[in-house]
Amino acid sequence: GAGVSQSPSNKVTEKGKDVELRCDPISGHTALYWYRQRLGQGLEFLIYFQGNSAPDKSGLPSDRFSAERTGESVSTLTIQRTQQEDSAVYLCASSLAGAGLSYEQYFGPGTRLTVT
Amino acid sequence: RKEVEQDPGPFNVPEGATVAFNCTYSNSASQSFFWYRQDCRKEPKLLMSVYSSGNEDGRFTAQLNRASQYISLLIRDSKLSDSATYLCVVKRYNQGGKLIFGQGTELSVKP
């Protein structure tokens, strides 16, 4: 079946512009996660959605970052007034459930963001 | 100090070698442990979960020592196709199931 998809695959933007990244999770997966991976680094958690519960935003690095999810479908991550340090690969993952259960997280191919 | 620490490598080994990766985690509330594999410019994929009793999957053996907060991955008879970055990952159920990643250990297997 279809895996997690993300768009765009690459995005180059000028410093100060806003960007919107999209994630389509695997159908039926109630949990959705956003991570960021800077060059040569491990993944950093950004935000987590579980069904209709309030999202866990504890990993968002600043108030320029926000994310939405409609029900159990598409999610968008928005970065306002981008800065050069925002350059990274943004990865989305989904799983059948989140907390308390050992469901595997499946990752999308990521969006490579470059801020010039 | 990072919550999950790994030796970044790179580890350069010949085909057929045995190689071991180590990882330490700082939060004793960590409850689930995994090794992920990430190929160059690709997304991470689950390699194997790590259980307290130790577990094996073909050429790969994972060990967990909760007392020392230490995780290991052993690869026997390494293949060219094993070349990748190996990510040590922990999960705490009281934090929504988010994964906490080490920075990864790069492995390069040479002919």
PDB file of C-alpha atoms in Angstrom:
ATOM      1  CA  GLY A   1       0.000   0.000   0.000  1.00  0.00           C
ATOM      2  CA  ALA A   2       0.913   3.659  -0.168  1.00  0.00           C
ATOM      3  CA  GLY A   3       3.416   4.912   2.354  1.00  0.00           C
ATOM      4  CA  VAL A   4       3.770   8.343   3.913  1.00  0.00           C
ATOM      5  CA  SER A   5       4.131  11.012   1.268  1.00  0.00           C
ATOM      6  CA  GLN A   6       5.489  14.528   1.629  1.00  0.00           C
ATOM      7  CA  SER A   7       5.574  17.540  -0.625  1.00  0.00           C
ATOM      8  CA  PRO A   8       7.471  19.323  -1.909  1.00  0.00           C
ATOM      9  CA  SER A   9      10.535  17.072  -1.945  1.00  0.00           C
ATOM     10  CA  ASN A  10      12.800  20.105  -2.161  1.00  0.00           C
ATOM     11  CA  LYS A  11      12.173  23.732  -1.317  1.00  0.00           C
ATOM     12  CA  VAL A  12      14.538  26.657  -1.691  1.00  0.00           C
ATOM     13  CA  THR A  13      13.340  29.898  -0.181  1.00  0.00           C
ATOM     14  CA  GLU A  14      14.717  33.306   0.666  1.00  0.00           C
ATOM     15  CA  LYS A  15      15.287  34.310   4.246  1.00  0.00           C
ATOM     16  CA  GLY A  16      12.196  35.959   5.676  1.00  0.00           C
ATOM     17  CA  LYS A  17       9.691  34.136   3.478  1.00  0.00           C
ATOM     18  CA  ASP A  18       7.034  31.742   4.806  1.00  0.00           C
ATOM     19  CA  VAL A  19       6.967  28.090   3.749  1.00  0.00           C
ATOM     20  CA  GLU A  20       4.371  25.354   4.046  1.00  0.00           C
ATOM     21  CA  LEU A  21       5.259  21.675   4.048  1.00  0.00           C
ATOM     22  CA  ARG A  22       2.717  18.924   3.546  1.00  0.00           C
ATOM     23  CA  CYS A  23       2.436  15.383   4.855  1.00  0.00           C
ATOM     24  CA  ASP A  24      -0.005  12.667   3.818  1.00  0.00           C
ATOM     25  CA  PRO A  25       0.091   9.850   6.385  1.00  0.00           C
ATOM     26  CA  ILE A  26      -0.706   6.218   5.776  1.00  0.00           C
ATOM     27  CA  SER A  27      -4.469   5.750   5.668  1.00  0.00           C
ATOM     28  CA  GLY A  28      -5.841   4.688   9.053  1.00  0.00           C
ATOM     29  CA  HIS A  29      -2.850   5.914  11.045  1.00  0.00           C
ATOM     30  CA  THR A  30      -4.098   8.049  13.919  1.00  0.00           C
ATOM     31  CA  ALA A  31      -0.702   9.292  15.089  1.00  0.00           C
ATOM     32  CA  LEU A  32       1.392  11.731  13.063  1.00  0.00           C
ATOM     33  CA  TYR A  33       4.792  13.169  13.938  1.00  0.00           C
ATOM     34  CA  TRP A  34       7.022  15.861  12.484  1.00  0.00           C
ATOM     35  CA  TYR A  35      10.799  15.697  12.941  1.00  0.00           C
ATOM     36  CA  ARG A  36      13.659  17.844  11.699  1.00  0.00           C
ATOM     37  CA  GLN A  37      17.107  16.604  10.674  1.00  0.00           C
ATOM     38  CA  ARG A  38      19.901  19.098  10.282  1.00  0.00           C
ATOM     39  CA  LEU A  39      22.961  18.131   8.265  1.00  0.00           C
ATOM     40  CA  GLY A  40      25.004  15.480  10.053  1.00  0.00           C
ATOM     41  CA  GLN A  41      22.623  15.335  13.000  1.00  0.00           C
ATOM     42  CA  GLY A  42      20.013  12.967  14.346  1.00  0.00           C
ATOM     43  CA  LEU A  43      16.316  13.660  14.086  1.00  0.00           C
ATOM     44  CA  GLU A  44      14.726  16.198  16.439  1.00  0.00           C
ATOM     45  CA  PHE A  45      11.077  15.843  17.423  1.00  0.00           C
ATOM     46  CA  LEU A  46       8.919  18.847  16.546  1.00  0.00           C
ATOM     47  CA  ILE A  47       5.223  18.049  17.056  1.00  0.00           C
ATOM     48  CA  TYR A  48       2.853  15.098  17.510  1.00  0.00           C
ATOM     49  CA  PHE A  49      -0.826  14.660  16.642  1.00  0.00           C
ATOM     50  CA  GLN A  50      -2.953  11.840  18.012  1.00  0.00           C
ATOM     51  CA  GLY A  51      -6.508  11.637  16.731  1.00  0.00           C
ATOM     52  CA  ASN A  52      -8.557  14.590  17.936  1.00  0.00           C
ATOM     53  CA  SER A  53      -6.442  15.231  21.034  1.00  0.00           C
ATOM     54  CA  ALA A  54      -4.544  18.484  21.516  1.00  0.00           C
ATOM     55  CA  PRO A  55      -1.191  18.208  19.743  1.00  0.00           C
ATOM     56  CA  ASP A  56       2.086  17.924  21.645  1.00  0.00           C
ATOM     57  CA  LYS A  57       3.983  21.005  20.464  1.00  0.00           C
ATOM     58  CA  SER A  58       6.842  20.660  22.925  1.00  0.00           C
ATOM     59  CA  GLY A  59       9.498  20.249  20.235  1.00  0.00           C
ATOM     60  CA  LEU A  60       8.704  23.329  18.156  1.00  0.00           C
ATOM     61  CA  PRO A  61      11.844  25.514  18.306  1.00  0.00           C
ATOM     62  CA  SER A  62      10.124  28.892  18.122  1.00  0.00           C
ATOM     63  CA  ASP A  63       6.750  30.539  17.595  1.00  0.00           C
ATOM     64  CA  ARG A  64       7.599  30.850  13.894  1.00  0.00           C
ATOM     65  CA  PHE A  65       6.789  27.152  13.622  1.00  0.00           C
ATOM     66  CA  SER A  66       3.223  25.858  13.607  1.00  0.00           C
ATOM     67  CA  ALA A  67       1.429  22.777  12.359  1.00  0.00           C
ATOM     68  CA  GLU A  68      -2.113  21.684  11.711  1.00  0.00           C
ATOM     69  CA  ARG A  69      -3.816  18.412  11.051  1.00  0.00           C
ATOM     70  CA  THR A  70      -7.343  17.909   9.833  1.00  0.00           C
ATOM     71  CA  GLY A  71      -8.845  14.886  11.564  1.00  0.00           C
ATOM     72  CA  GLU A  72      -6.674  11.877  10.850  1.00  0.00           C
ATOM     73  CA  SER A  73      -5.512  13.017   7.443  1.00  0.00           C
ATOM     74  CA  VAL A  74      -3.166  15.562   5.942  1.00  0.00           C
ATOM     75  CA  SER A  75      -0.891  17.703   8.070  1.00  0.00           C
ATOM     76  CA  THR A  76       0.885  20.926   7.180  1.00  0.00           C
ATOM     77  CA  LEU A  77       3.929  22.386   8.885  1.00  0.00           C
ATOM     78  CA  THR A  78       4.325  26.122   8.443  1.00  0.00           C
ATOM     79  CA  ILE A  79       7.500  28.080   9.070  1.00  0.00           C
ATOM     80  CA  GLN A  80       7.078  31.847   9.094  1.00  0.00           C
ATOM     81  CA  ARG A  81       9.860  34.340   8.405  1.00  0.00           C
ATOM     82  CA  THR A  82      12.346  31.588   7.623  1.00  0.00           C
ATOM     83  CA  GLN A  83      15.911  31.870   8.870  1.00  0.00           C
ATOM     84  CA  GLN A  84      19.047  30.161   7.569  1.00  0.00           C
ATOM     85  CA  GLU A  85      19.157  27.906  10.638  1.00  0.00           C
ATOM     86  CA  ASP A  86      15.802  26.471   9.535  1.00  0.00           C
ATOM     87  CA  SER A  87      17.587  24.720   6.652  1.00  0.00           C
ATOM     88  CA  ALA A  88      17.115  21.002   7.257  1.00  0.00           C
ATOM     89  CA  VAL A  89      15.216  17.955   6.097  1.00  0.00           C
ATOM     90  CA  TYR A  90      11.723  17.906   7.583  1.00  0.00           C
ATOM     91  CA  LEU A  91      10.438  14.381   8.053  1.00  0.00           C
ATOM     92  CA  CYS A  92       6.912  13.273   8.748  1.00  0.00           C
ATOM     93  CA  ALA A  93       6.026   9.897  10.279  1.00  0.00           C
ATOM     94  CA  SER A  94       2.770   8.145  11.025  1.00  0.00           C
ATOM     95  CA  SER A  95       1.787   5.140  13.109  1.00  0.00           C
ATOM     96  CA  LEU A  96      -1.365   3.232  13.973  1.00  0.00           C
ATOM     97  CA  ALA A  97      -1.307   4.771  17.446  1.00  0.00           C
ATOM     98  CA  GLY A  98       1.002   6.829  19.572  1.00  0.00           C
ATOM     99  CA  ALA A  99       1.537   6.792  23.287  1.00  0.00           C
ATOM    100  CA  GLY A 100       1.641   3.583  25.240  1.00  0.00           C
ATOM    101  CA  LEU A 101       1.841   1.191  22.328  1.00  0.00           C
ATOM    102  CA  SER A 102       4.776  -0.171  20.370  1.00  0.00           C
ATOM    103  CA  TYR A 103       3.535   0.679  16.915  1.00  0.00           C
ATOM    104  CA  GLU A 104       6.212   1.329  14.331  1.00  0.00           C
ATOM    105  CA  GLN A 105       6.529   4.837  12.965  1.00  0.00           C
ATOM    106  CA  TYR A 106       6.772   4.929   9.188  1.00  0.00           C
ATOM    107  CA  PHE A 107       8.658   7.869   7.752  1.00  0.00           C
ATOM    108  CA  GLY A 108       8.034   9.820   4.602  1.00  0.00           C
ATOM    109  CA  PRO A 109      10.885  10.772   2.250  1.00  0.00           C
ATOM    110  CA  GLY A 110      11.155  14.234   3.755  1.00  0.00           C
ATOM    111  CA  THR A 111      11.205  17.787   2.457  1.00  0.00           C
ATOM    112  CA  ARG A 112      14.668  19.271   2.057  1.00  0.00           C
ATOM    113  CA  LEU A 113      14.395  22.962   2.943  1.00  0.00           C
ATOM    114  CA  THR A 114      17.153  25.367   2.036  1.00  0.00           C
ATOM    115  CA  VAL A 115      16.933  28.966   3.211  1.00  0.00           C
ATOM    116  CA  THR A 116      19.215  31.314   1.307  1.00  0.00           C
TER     117      THR A 116
ATOM    118  CA  ARG B   1      24.512  16.388  27.218  1.00  0.00           C
ATOM    119  CA  LYS B   2      22.303  14.770  24.573  1.00  0.00           C
ATOM    120  CA  GLU B   3      19.680  12.325  25.773  1.00  0.00           C
ATOM    121  CA  VAL B   4      20.920   9.621  23.380  1.00  0.00           C
ATOM    122  CA  GLU B   5      24.620   9.459  22.584  1.00  0.00           C
ATOM    123  CA  GLN B   6      26.395   7.496  19.885  1.00  0.00           C
ATOM    124  CA  ASP B   7      29.888   7.392  18.478  1.00  0.00           C
ATOM    125  CA  PRO B   8      29.411   9.178  15.112  1.00  0.00           C
ATOM    126  CA  GLY B   9      32.142   7.146  13.407  1.00  0.00           C
ATOM    127  CA  PRO B  10      32.690   6.646  10.558  1.00  0.00           C
ATOM    128  CA  PHE B  11      33.409   2.977  10.955  1.00  0.00           C
ATOM    129  CA  ASN B  12      35.283   1.704   7.896  1.00  0.00           C
ATOM    130  CA  VAL B  13      35.377  -2.104   7.798  1.00  0.00           C
ATOM    131  CA  PRO B  14      36.111  -4.776   5.183  1.00  0.00           C
ATOM    132  CA  GLU B  15      33.418  -7.135   3.952  1.00  0.00           C
ATOM    133  CA  GLY B  16      32.934 -10.032   6.308  1.00  0.00           C
ATOM    134  CA  ALA B  17      34.009  -8.104   9.397  1.00  0.00           C
ATOM    135  CA  THR B  18      32.074  -7.989  12.634  1.00  0.00           C
ATOM    136  CA  VAL B  19      31.279  -4.490  13.828  1.00  0.00           C
ATOM    137  CA  ALA B  20      29.668  -3.257  17.043  1.00  0.00           C
ATOM    138  CA  PHE B  21      27.899   0.004  17.732  1.00  0.00           C
ATOM    139  CA  ASN B  22      27.253   1.378  21.193  1.00  0.00           C
ATOM    140  CA  CYS B  23      24.713   3.823  22.473  1.00  0.00           C
ATOM    141  CA  THR B  24      23.934   5.305  25.872  1.00  0.00           C
ATOM    142  CA  TYR B  25      20.761   7.049  27.017  1.00  0.00           C
ATOM    143  CA  SER B  26      20.428   9.385  29.946  1.00  0.00           C
ATOM    144  CA  ASN B  27      16.760   9.168  30.922  1.00  0.00           C
ATOM    145  CA  SER B  28      15.887   6.093  32.975  1.00  0.00           C
ATOM    146  CA  ALA B  29      12.203   6.610  32.070  1.00  0.00           C
ATOM    147  CA  SER B  30      12.989   5.432  28.551  1.00  0.00           C
ATOM    148  CA  GLN B  31      10.918   2.339  27.905  1.00  0.00           C
ATOM    149  CA  SER B  32      11.338   1.186  24.329  1.00  0.00           C
ATOM    150  CA  PHE B  33      14.499   0.958  22.303  1.00  0.00           C
ATOM    151  CA  PHE B  34      15.196   0.606  18.613  1.00  0.00           C
ATOM    152  CA  TRP B  35      17.853   0.660  15.962  1.00  0.00           C
ATOM    153  CA  TYR B  36      16.948   2.464  12.748  1.00  0.00           C
ATOM    154  CA  ARG B  37      18.919   2.438   9.540  1.00  0.00           C
ATOM    155  CA  GLN B  38      19.222   5.518   7.351  1.00  0.00           C
ATOM    156  CA  ASP B  39      20.713   5.392   3.876  1.00  0.00           C
ATOM    157  CA  CYS B  40      22.253   8.509   2.391  1.00  0.00           C
ATOM    158  CA  ARG B  41      19.586  11.146   1.696  1.00  0.00           C
ATOM    159  CA  LYS B  42      16.785   8.719   2.557  1.00  0.00           C
ATOM    160  CA  GLU B  43      14.313   8.440   5.402  1.00  0.00           C
ATOM    161  CA  PRO B  44      15.066   6.286   8.468  1.00  0.00           C
ATOM    162  CA  LYS B  45      13.677   2.767   8.508  1.00  0.00           C
ATOM    163  CA  LEU B  46      13.247   0.478  11.477  1.00  0.00           C
ATOM    164  CA  LEU B  47      15.994  -2.150  11.607  1.00  0.00           C
ATOM    165  CA  MET B  48      14.994  -3.848  14.836  1.00  0.00           C
ATOM    166  CA  SER B  49      13.559  -3.327  18.264  1.00  0.00           C
ATOM    167  CA  VAL B  50      15.788  -4.008  21.269  1.00  0.00           C
ATOM    168  CA  TYR B  51      14.557  -6.191  24.121  1.00  0.00           C
ATOM    169  CA  SER B  52      15.979  -6.635  27.612  1.00  0.00           C
ATOM    170  CA  SER B  53      16.757 -10.287  26.950  1.00  0.00           C
ATOM    171  CA  GLY B  54      18.663  -9.400  23.790  1.00  0.00           C
ATOM    172  CA  ASN B  55      17.434 -10.324  20.345  1.00  0.00           C
ATOM    173  CA  GLU B  56      18.810 -11.472  17.053  1.00  0.00           C
ATOM    174  CA  ASP B  57      17.683 -11.064  13.465  1.00  0.00           C
ATOM    175  CA  GLY B  58      19.937 -12.908  11.070  1.00  0.00           C
ATOM    176  CA  ARG B  59      23.338 -11.237  11.172  1.00  0.00           C
ATOM    177  CA  PHE B  60      22.149  -8.517  13.549  1.00  0.00           C
ATOM    178  CA  THR B  61      22.125  -8.810  17.342  1.00  0.00           C
ATOM    179  CA  ALA B  62      20.821  -6.128  19.681  1.00  0.00           C
ATOM    180  CA  GLN B  63      21.435  -5.927  23.419  1.00  0.00           C
ATOM    181  CA  LEU B  64      20.010  -3.720  26.154  1.00  0.00           C
ATOM    182  CA  ASN B  65      21.442  -3.129  29.611  1.00  0.00           C
ATOM    183  CA  ARG B  66      18.899  -1.105  31.586  1.00  0.00           C
ATOM    184  CA  ALA B  67      21.126  -0.827  34.657  1.00  0.00           C
ATOM    185  CA  SER B  68      23.892   0.815  32.631  1.00  0.00           C
ATOM    186  CA  GLN B  69      21.446   2.550  30.237  1.00  0.00           C
ATOM    187  CA  TYR B  70      23.385   1.087  27.344  1.00  0.00           C
ATOM    188  CA  ILE B  71      22.282  -0.347  24.000  1.00  0.00           C
ATOM    189  CA  SER B  72      24.386  -2.157  21.425  1.00  0.00           C
ATOM    190  CA  LEU B  73      24.097  -3.461  17.884  1.00  0.00           C
ATOM    191  CA  LEU B  74      26.369  -6.156  16.515  1.00  0.00           C
ATOM    192  CA  ILE B  75      26.603  -6.844  12.796  1.00  0.00           C
ATOM    193  CA  ARG B  76      28.299 -10.085  11.798  1.00  0.00           C
ATOM    194  CA  ASP B  77      29.682 -10.947   8.361  1.00  0.00           C
ATOM    195  CA  SER B  78      29.117  -7.408   7.150  1.00  0.00           C
ATOM    196  CA  LYS B  79      28.023  -6.839   3.554  1.00  0.00           C
ATOM    197  CA  LEU B  80      28.574  -3.902   1.214  1.00  0.00           C
ATOM    198  CA  SER B  81      24.824  -3.280   1.470  1.00  0.00           C
ATOM    199  CA  ASP B  82      25.128  -2.707   5.230  1.00  0.00           C
ATOM    200  CA  SER B  83      26.784   0.655   4.520  1.00  0.00           C
ATOM    201  CA  ALA B  84      24.480   3.233   6.069  1.00  0.00           C
ATOM    202  CA  THR B  85      24.012   5.323   9.192  1.00  0.00           C
ATOM    203  CA  TYR B  86      22.648   3.444  12.184  1.00  0.00           C
ATOM    204  CA  LEU B  87      20.452   5.440  14.537  1.00  0.00           C
ATOM    205  CA  CYS B  88      19.910   4.526  18.175  1.00  0.00           C
ATOM    206  CA  VAL B  89      16.385   5.475  19.230  1.00  0.00           C
ATOM    207  CA  VAL B  90      14.476   5.509  22.523  1.00  0.00           C
ATOM    208  CA  LYS B  91      10.819   6.079  23.275  1.00  0.00           C
ATOM    209  CA  ARG B  92       9.000   7.123  26.449  1.00  0.00           C
ATOM    210  CA  TYR B  93       5.321   6.327  26.639  1.00  0.00           C
ATOM    211  CA  ASN B  94       4.587   9.280  28.892  1.00  0.00           C
ATOM    212  CA  GLN B  95       5.642  11.588  26.088  1.00  0.00           C
ATOM    213  CA  GLY B  96       3.193  10.589  23.417  1.00  0.00           C
ATOM    214  CA  GLY B  97       5.367   7.985  21.818  1.00  0.00           C
ATOM    215  CA  LYS B  98       7.763  10.463  20.254  1.00  0.00           C
ATOM    216  CA  LEU B  99      11.091   9.003  19.241  1.00  0.00           C
ATOM    217  CA  ILE B 100      14.348  10.394  20.574  1.00  0.00           C
ATOM    218  CA  PHE B 101      17.235   9.842  18.192  1.00  0.00           C
ATOM    219  CA  GLY B 102      20.953   9.658  18.624  1.00  0.00           C
ATOM    220  CA  GLN B 103      22.996  11.445  15.989  1.00  0.00           C
ATOM    221  CA  GLY B 104      23.780   8.157  14.251  1.00  0.00           C
ATOM    222  CA  THR B 105      26.865   6.066  13.569  1.00  0.00           C
ATOM    223  CA  GLU B 106      28.074   5.899   9.990  1.00  0.00           C
ATOM    224  CA  LEU B 107      29.204   2.521   8.675  1.00  0.00           C
ATOM    225  CA  SER B 108      31.116   2.030   5.457  1.00  0.00           C
ATOM    226  CA  VAL B 109      31.786  -1.551   4.364  1.00  0.00           C
ATOM    227  CA  LYS B 110      34.528  -1.859   1.766  1.00  0.00           C
ATOM    228  CA  PRO B 111      35.230  -4.738  -0.618  1.00  0.00           C
TER     229      PRO B 111
END
